[in-house]
CSV table of C-alpha atoms in Angstrom, one decimal:
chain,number,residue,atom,x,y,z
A,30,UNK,CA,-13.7,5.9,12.9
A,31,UNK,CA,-13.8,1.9,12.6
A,32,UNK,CA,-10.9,0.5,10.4
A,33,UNK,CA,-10.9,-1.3,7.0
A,34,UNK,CA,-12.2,-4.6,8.1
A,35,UNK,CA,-10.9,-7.5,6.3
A,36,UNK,CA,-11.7,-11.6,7.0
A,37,UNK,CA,-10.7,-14.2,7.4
A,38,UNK,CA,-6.8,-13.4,8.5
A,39,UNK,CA,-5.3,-16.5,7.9
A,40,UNK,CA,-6.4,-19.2,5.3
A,41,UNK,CA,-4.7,-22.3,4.6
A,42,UNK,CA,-6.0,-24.3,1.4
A,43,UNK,CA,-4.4,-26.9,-1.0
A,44,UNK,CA,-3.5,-26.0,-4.6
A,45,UNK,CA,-6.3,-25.7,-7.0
A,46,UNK,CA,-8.5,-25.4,-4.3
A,47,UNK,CA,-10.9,-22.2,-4.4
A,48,UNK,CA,-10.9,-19.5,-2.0
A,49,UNK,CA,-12.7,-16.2,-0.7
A,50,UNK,CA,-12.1,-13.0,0.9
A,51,UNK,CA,-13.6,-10.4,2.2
A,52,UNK,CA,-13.3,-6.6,2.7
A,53,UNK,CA,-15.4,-3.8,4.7
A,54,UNK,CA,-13.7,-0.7,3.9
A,55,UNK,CA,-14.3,2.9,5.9
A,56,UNK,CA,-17.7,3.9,5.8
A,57,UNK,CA,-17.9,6.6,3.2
A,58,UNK,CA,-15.4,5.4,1.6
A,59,UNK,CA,-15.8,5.3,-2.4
A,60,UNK,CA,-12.3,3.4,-3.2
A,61,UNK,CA,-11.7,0.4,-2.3
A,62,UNK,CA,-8.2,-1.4,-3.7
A,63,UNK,CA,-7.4,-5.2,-3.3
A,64,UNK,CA,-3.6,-5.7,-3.1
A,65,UNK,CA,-1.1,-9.1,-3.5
A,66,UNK,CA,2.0,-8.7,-1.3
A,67,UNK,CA,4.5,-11.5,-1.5
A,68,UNK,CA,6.9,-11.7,1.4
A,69,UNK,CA,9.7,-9.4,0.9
A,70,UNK,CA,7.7,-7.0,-1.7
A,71,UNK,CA,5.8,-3.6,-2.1
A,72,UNK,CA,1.7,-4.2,-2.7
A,73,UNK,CA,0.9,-5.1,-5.9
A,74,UNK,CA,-2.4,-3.4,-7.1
A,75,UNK,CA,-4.9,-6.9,-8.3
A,76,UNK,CA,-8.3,-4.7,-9.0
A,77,UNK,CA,-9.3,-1.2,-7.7
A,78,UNK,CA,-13.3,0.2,-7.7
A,79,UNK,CA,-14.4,3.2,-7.2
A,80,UNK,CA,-17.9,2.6,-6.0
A,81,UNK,CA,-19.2,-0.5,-7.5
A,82,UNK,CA,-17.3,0.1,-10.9
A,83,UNK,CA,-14.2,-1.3,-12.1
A,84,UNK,CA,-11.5,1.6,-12.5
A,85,UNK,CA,-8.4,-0.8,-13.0
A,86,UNK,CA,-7.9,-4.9,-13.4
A,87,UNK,CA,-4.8,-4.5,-15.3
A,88,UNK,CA,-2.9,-7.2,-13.4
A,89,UNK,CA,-6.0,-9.1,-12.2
A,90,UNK,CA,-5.0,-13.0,-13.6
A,91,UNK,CA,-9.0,-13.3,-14.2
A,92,UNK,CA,-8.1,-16.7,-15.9
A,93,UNK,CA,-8.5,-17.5,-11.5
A,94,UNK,CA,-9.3,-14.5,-9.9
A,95,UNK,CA,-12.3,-12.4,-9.7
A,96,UNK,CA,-13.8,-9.5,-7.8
A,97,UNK,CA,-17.0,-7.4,-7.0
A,98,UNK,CA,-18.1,-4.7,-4.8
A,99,UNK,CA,-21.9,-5.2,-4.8
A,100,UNK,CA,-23.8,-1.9,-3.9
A,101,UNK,CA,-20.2,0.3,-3.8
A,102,UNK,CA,-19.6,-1.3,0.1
A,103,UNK,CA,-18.5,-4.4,1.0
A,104,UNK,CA,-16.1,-6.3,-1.3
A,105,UNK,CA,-15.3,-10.2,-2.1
A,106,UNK,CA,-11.9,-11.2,-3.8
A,107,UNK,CA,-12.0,-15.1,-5.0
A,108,UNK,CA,-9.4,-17.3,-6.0
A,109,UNK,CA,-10.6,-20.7,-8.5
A,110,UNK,CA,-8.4,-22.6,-8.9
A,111,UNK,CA,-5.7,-21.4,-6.6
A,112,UNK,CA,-2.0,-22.1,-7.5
A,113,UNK,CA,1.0,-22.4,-5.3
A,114,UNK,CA,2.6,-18.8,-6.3
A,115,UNK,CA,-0.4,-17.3,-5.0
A,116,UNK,CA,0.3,-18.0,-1.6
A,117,UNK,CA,1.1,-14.3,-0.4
A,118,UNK,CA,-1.1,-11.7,1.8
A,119,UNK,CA,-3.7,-10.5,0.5
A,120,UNK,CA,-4.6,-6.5,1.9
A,121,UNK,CA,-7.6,-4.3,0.9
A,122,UNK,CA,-7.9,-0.7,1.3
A,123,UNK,CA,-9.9,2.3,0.9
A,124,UNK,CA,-9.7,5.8,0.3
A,125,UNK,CA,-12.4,8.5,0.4
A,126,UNK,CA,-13.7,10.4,-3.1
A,127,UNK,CA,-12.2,14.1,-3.4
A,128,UNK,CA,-12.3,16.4,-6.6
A,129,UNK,CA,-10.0,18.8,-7.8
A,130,UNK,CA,-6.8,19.2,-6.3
A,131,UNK,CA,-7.5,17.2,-3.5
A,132,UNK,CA,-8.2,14.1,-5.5
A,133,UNK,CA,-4.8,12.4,-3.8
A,134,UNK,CA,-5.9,11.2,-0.5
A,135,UNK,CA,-3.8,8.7,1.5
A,136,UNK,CA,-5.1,5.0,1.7
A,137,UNK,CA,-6.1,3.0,4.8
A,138,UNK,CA,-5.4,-0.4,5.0
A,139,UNK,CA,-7.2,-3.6,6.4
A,140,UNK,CA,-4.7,-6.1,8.2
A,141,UNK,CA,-4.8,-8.1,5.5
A,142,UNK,CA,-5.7,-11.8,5.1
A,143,UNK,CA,-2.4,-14.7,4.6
A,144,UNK,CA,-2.9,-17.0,2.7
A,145,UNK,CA,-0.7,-20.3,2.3
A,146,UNK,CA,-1.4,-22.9,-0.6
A,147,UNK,CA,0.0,-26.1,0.4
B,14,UNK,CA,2.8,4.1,-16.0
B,15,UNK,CA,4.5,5.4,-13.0
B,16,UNK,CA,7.8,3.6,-11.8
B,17,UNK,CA,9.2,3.6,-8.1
B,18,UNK,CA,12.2,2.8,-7.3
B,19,UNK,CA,13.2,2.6,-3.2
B,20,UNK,CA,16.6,2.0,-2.1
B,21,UNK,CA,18.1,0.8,0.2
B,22,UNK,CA,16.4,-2.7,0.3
B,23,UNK,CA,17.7,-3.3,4.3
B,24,UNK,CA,19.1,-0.8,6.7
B,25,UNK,CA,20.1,-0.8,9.5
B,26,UNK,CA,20.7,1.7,12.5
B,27,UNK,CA,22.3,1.9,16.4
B,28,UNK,CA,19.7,3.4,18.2
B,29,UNK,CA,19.7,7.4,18.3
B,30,UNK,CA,20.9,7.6,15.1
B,31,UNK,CA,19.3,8.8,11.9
B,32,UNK,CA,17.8,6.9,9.1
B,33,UNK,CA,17.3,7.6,5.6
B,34,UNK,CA,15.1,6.1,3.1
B,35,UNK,CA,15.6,7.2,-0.9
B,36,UNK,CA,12.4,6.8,-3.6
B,37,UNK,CA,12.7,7.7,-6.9
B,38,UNK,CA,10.0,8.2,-9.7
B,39,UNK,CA,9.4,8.5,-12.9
B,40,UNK,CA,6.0,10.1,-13.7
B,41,UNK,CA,6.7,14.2,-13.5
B,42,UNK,CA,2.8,14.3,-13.0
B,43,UNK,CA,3.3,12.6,-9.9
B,44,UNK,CA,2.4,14.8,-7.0
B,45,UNK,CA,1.2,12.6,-4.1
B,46,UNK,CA,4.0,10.8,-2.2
B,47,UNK,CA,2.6,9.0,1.1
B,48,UNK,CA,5.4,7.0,3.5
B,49,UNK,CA,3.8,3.7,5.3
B,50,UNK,CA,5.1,2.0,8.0
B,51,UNK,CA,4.3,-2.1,8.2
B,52,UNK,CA,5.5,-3.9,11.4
B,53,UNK,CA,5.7,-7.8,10.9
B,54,UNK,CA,2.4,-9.5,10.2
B,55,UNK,CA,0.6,-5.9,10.6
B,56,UNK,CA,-1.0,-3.4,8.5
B,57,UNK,CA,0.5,-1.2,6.7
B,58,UNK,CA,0.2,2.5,8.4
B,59,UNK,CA,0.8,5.8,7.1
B,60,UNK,CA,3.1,7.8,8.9
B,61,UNK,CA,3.6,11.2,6.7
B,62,UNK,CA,3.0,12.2,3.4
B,63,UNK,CA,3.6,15.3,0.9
B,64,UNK,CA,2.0,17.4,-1.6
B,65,UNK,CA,4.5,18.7,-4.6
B,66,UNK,CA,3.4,21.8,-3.9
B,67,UNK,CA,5.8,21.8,-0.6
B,68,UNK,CA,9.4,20.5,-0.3
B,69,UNK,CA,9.6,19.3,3.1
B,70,UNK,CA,7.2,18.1,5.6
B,71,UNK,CA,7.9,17.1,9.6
B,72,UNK,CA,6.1,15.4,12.1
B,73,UNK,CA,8.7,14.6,15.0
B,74,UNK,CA,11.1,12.6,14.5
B,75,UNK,CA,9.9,11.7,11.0
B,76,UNK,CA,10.3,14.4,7.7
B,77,UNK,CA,9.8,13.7,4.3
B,78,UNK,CA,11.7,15.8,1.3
B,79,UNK,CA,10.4,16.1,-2.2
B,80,UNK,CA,12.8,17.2,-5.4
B,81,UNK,CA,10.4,17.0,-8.2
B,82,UNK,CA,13.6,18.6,-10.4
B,83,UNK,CA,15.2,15.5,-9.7
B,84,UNK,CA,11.7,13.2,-9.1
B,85,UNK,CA,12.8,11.6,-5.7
B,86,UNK,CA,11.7,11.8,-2.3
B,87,UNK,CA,13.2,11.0,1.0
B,88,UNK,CA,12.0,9.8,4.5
B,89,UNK,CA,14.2,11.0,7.9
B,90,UNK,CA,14.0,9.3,11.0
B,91,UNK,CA,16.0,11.2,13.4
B,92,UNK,CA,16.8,9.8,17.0
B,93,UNK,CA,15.8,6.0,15.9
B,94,UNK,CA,13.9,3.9,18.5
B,95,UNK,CA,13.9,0.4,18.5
B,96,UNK,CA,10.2,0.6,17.8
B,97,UNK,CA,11.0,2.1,14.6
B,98,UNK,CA,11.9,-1.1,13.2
B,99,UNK,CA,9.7,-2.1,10.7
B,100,UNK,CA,9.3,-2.5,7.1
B,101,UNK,CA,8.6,1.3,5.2
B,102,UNK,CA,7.2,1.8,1.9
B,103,UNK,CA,6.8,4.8,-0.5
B,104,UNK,CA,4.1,5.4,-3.0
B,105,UNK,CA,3.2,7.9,-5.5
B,106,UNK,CA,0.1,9.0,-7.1
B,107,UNK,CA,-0.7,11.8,-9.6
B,108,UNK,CA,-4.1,14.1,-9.6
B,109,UNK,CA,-7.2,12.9,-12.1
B,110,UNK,CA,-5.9,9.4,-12.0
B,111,UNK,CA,-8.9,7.8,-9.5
B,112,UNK,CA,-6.3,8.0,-6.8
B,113,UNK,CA,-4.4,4.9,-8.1
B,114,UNK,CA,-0.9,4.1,-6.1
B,115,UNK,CA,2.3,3.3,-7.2
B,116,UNK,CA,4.8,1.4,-4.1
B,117,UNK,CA,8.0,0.9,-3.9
B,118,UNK,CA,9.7,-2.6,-3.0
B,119,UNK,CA,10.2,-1.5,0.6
B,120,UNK,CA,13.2,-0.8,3.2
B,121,UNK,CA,13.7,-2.9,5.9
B,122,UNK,CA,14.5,-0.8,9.0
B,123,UNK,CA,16.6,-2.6,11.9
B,124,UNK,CA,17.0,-0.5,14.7
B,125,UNK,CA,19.6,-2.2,17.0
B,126,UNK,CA,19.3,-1.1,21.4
């Protein structure tokens, strides 16, 4: 099966700037997560859908950062203005929809988009 | 919310030895525990995971082991490669929670020829 599909992979803007990225996760797929990693640290969940709802923004800064999944697929994750702390990489994933006791299923990642705010 | 702790921060191995990676968590309803692997500039990759309805899990040269008295988990990588090295990340998740992921900060594996 094709991969999460993320773009572009490197993006190099100046600070308050604006930004955009953009995810195509596993077909089928209802989840779809949109991660921060800084260099040296663990992913940090920003937003997570399941379809085209919302199911956690907790530590979305939406003062500058927003998010949709239009039609439960493809996914945008935008950045206005961007600040110099939010240089980092930015990965998406997806996981497929289980019930029950199989509701844990593993996430695949995309390879993730850098991006460096000069 | 869940809390995941992974120590140690850095490791590193001679080649042919074994490698061991500690989690901890803190959510006893946590019962989905998946190990990823992330070489530099790559995604990361899932390489095992468990269930807490099991205690250990192998593939290989790679197990996983799962004390939900003590809420930790451990990864073993036994005759290390220096393809092994790589950044490795734990995670936990519990049931009815939209499949939502808790990571720890990482290991850095450095497996030395």
């Amino acid at each position: 099966e094709a991969g999460v599909a993320q773009s572009p992979r490197y993006k190099i803007i100046e600070k308050r700037q604006s930004v955009a990225f953009w995810c195509n996760p596993i077909s089928g797929h209802a989840t779809l997560y949109w991660y921060q990693q800084i260099l040296g640290q663990g992913p940090k969940l920003l937003i997570q859908f399941q379809n085209n709802g919302v199911v956690d923004d907790s530590q979305l800064p939406k003062d500058r950062f927003s998010a949709e999944r239009l039609k439960g697929v493809d996914s945008t994750l935008k950045i206005q203005p961007a600040k110099l702390e939010d240089s980092a990489v930015y990965l998406c994933a997806s996981s497929p929809y289980r019930v029950g006791r199989l509701s844990n299923q593993p996430q695949h990642f995309g390879d993730g988009t850098r991006l460096s705010i000069l | 919310g869940e809390n995941v702790e992974q120590h140690p921060s850095t490791l590193s191995v001679q080649e042919g030895d074994s490698a061991v990676i500690k989690c901890t968590y803190s959510d006893s309803a946590s019962n989905y525990f998946p190990w990823y692997k992330q070489e530099l500039g790559k995604r990361p990759q899932l390489i095992i995971d468990i269930r807490s309805n099991v205690g250990e899990k192998k593939d290989q040269r790679i197990a996983v082991t799962l004390n939900k008295t003590a809420k930790h988990f451990s990864l073993h990588i036994t005759e290390t490669q220096p393809e092994d090295s790589a950044v490795y990340f734990c995670a936990a998740s519990r049931l009815y929670n939209f499949n939502k992921f808790y990571f720890g900060s990482g290991t850095k594996l450095n497996v030395k020829p």
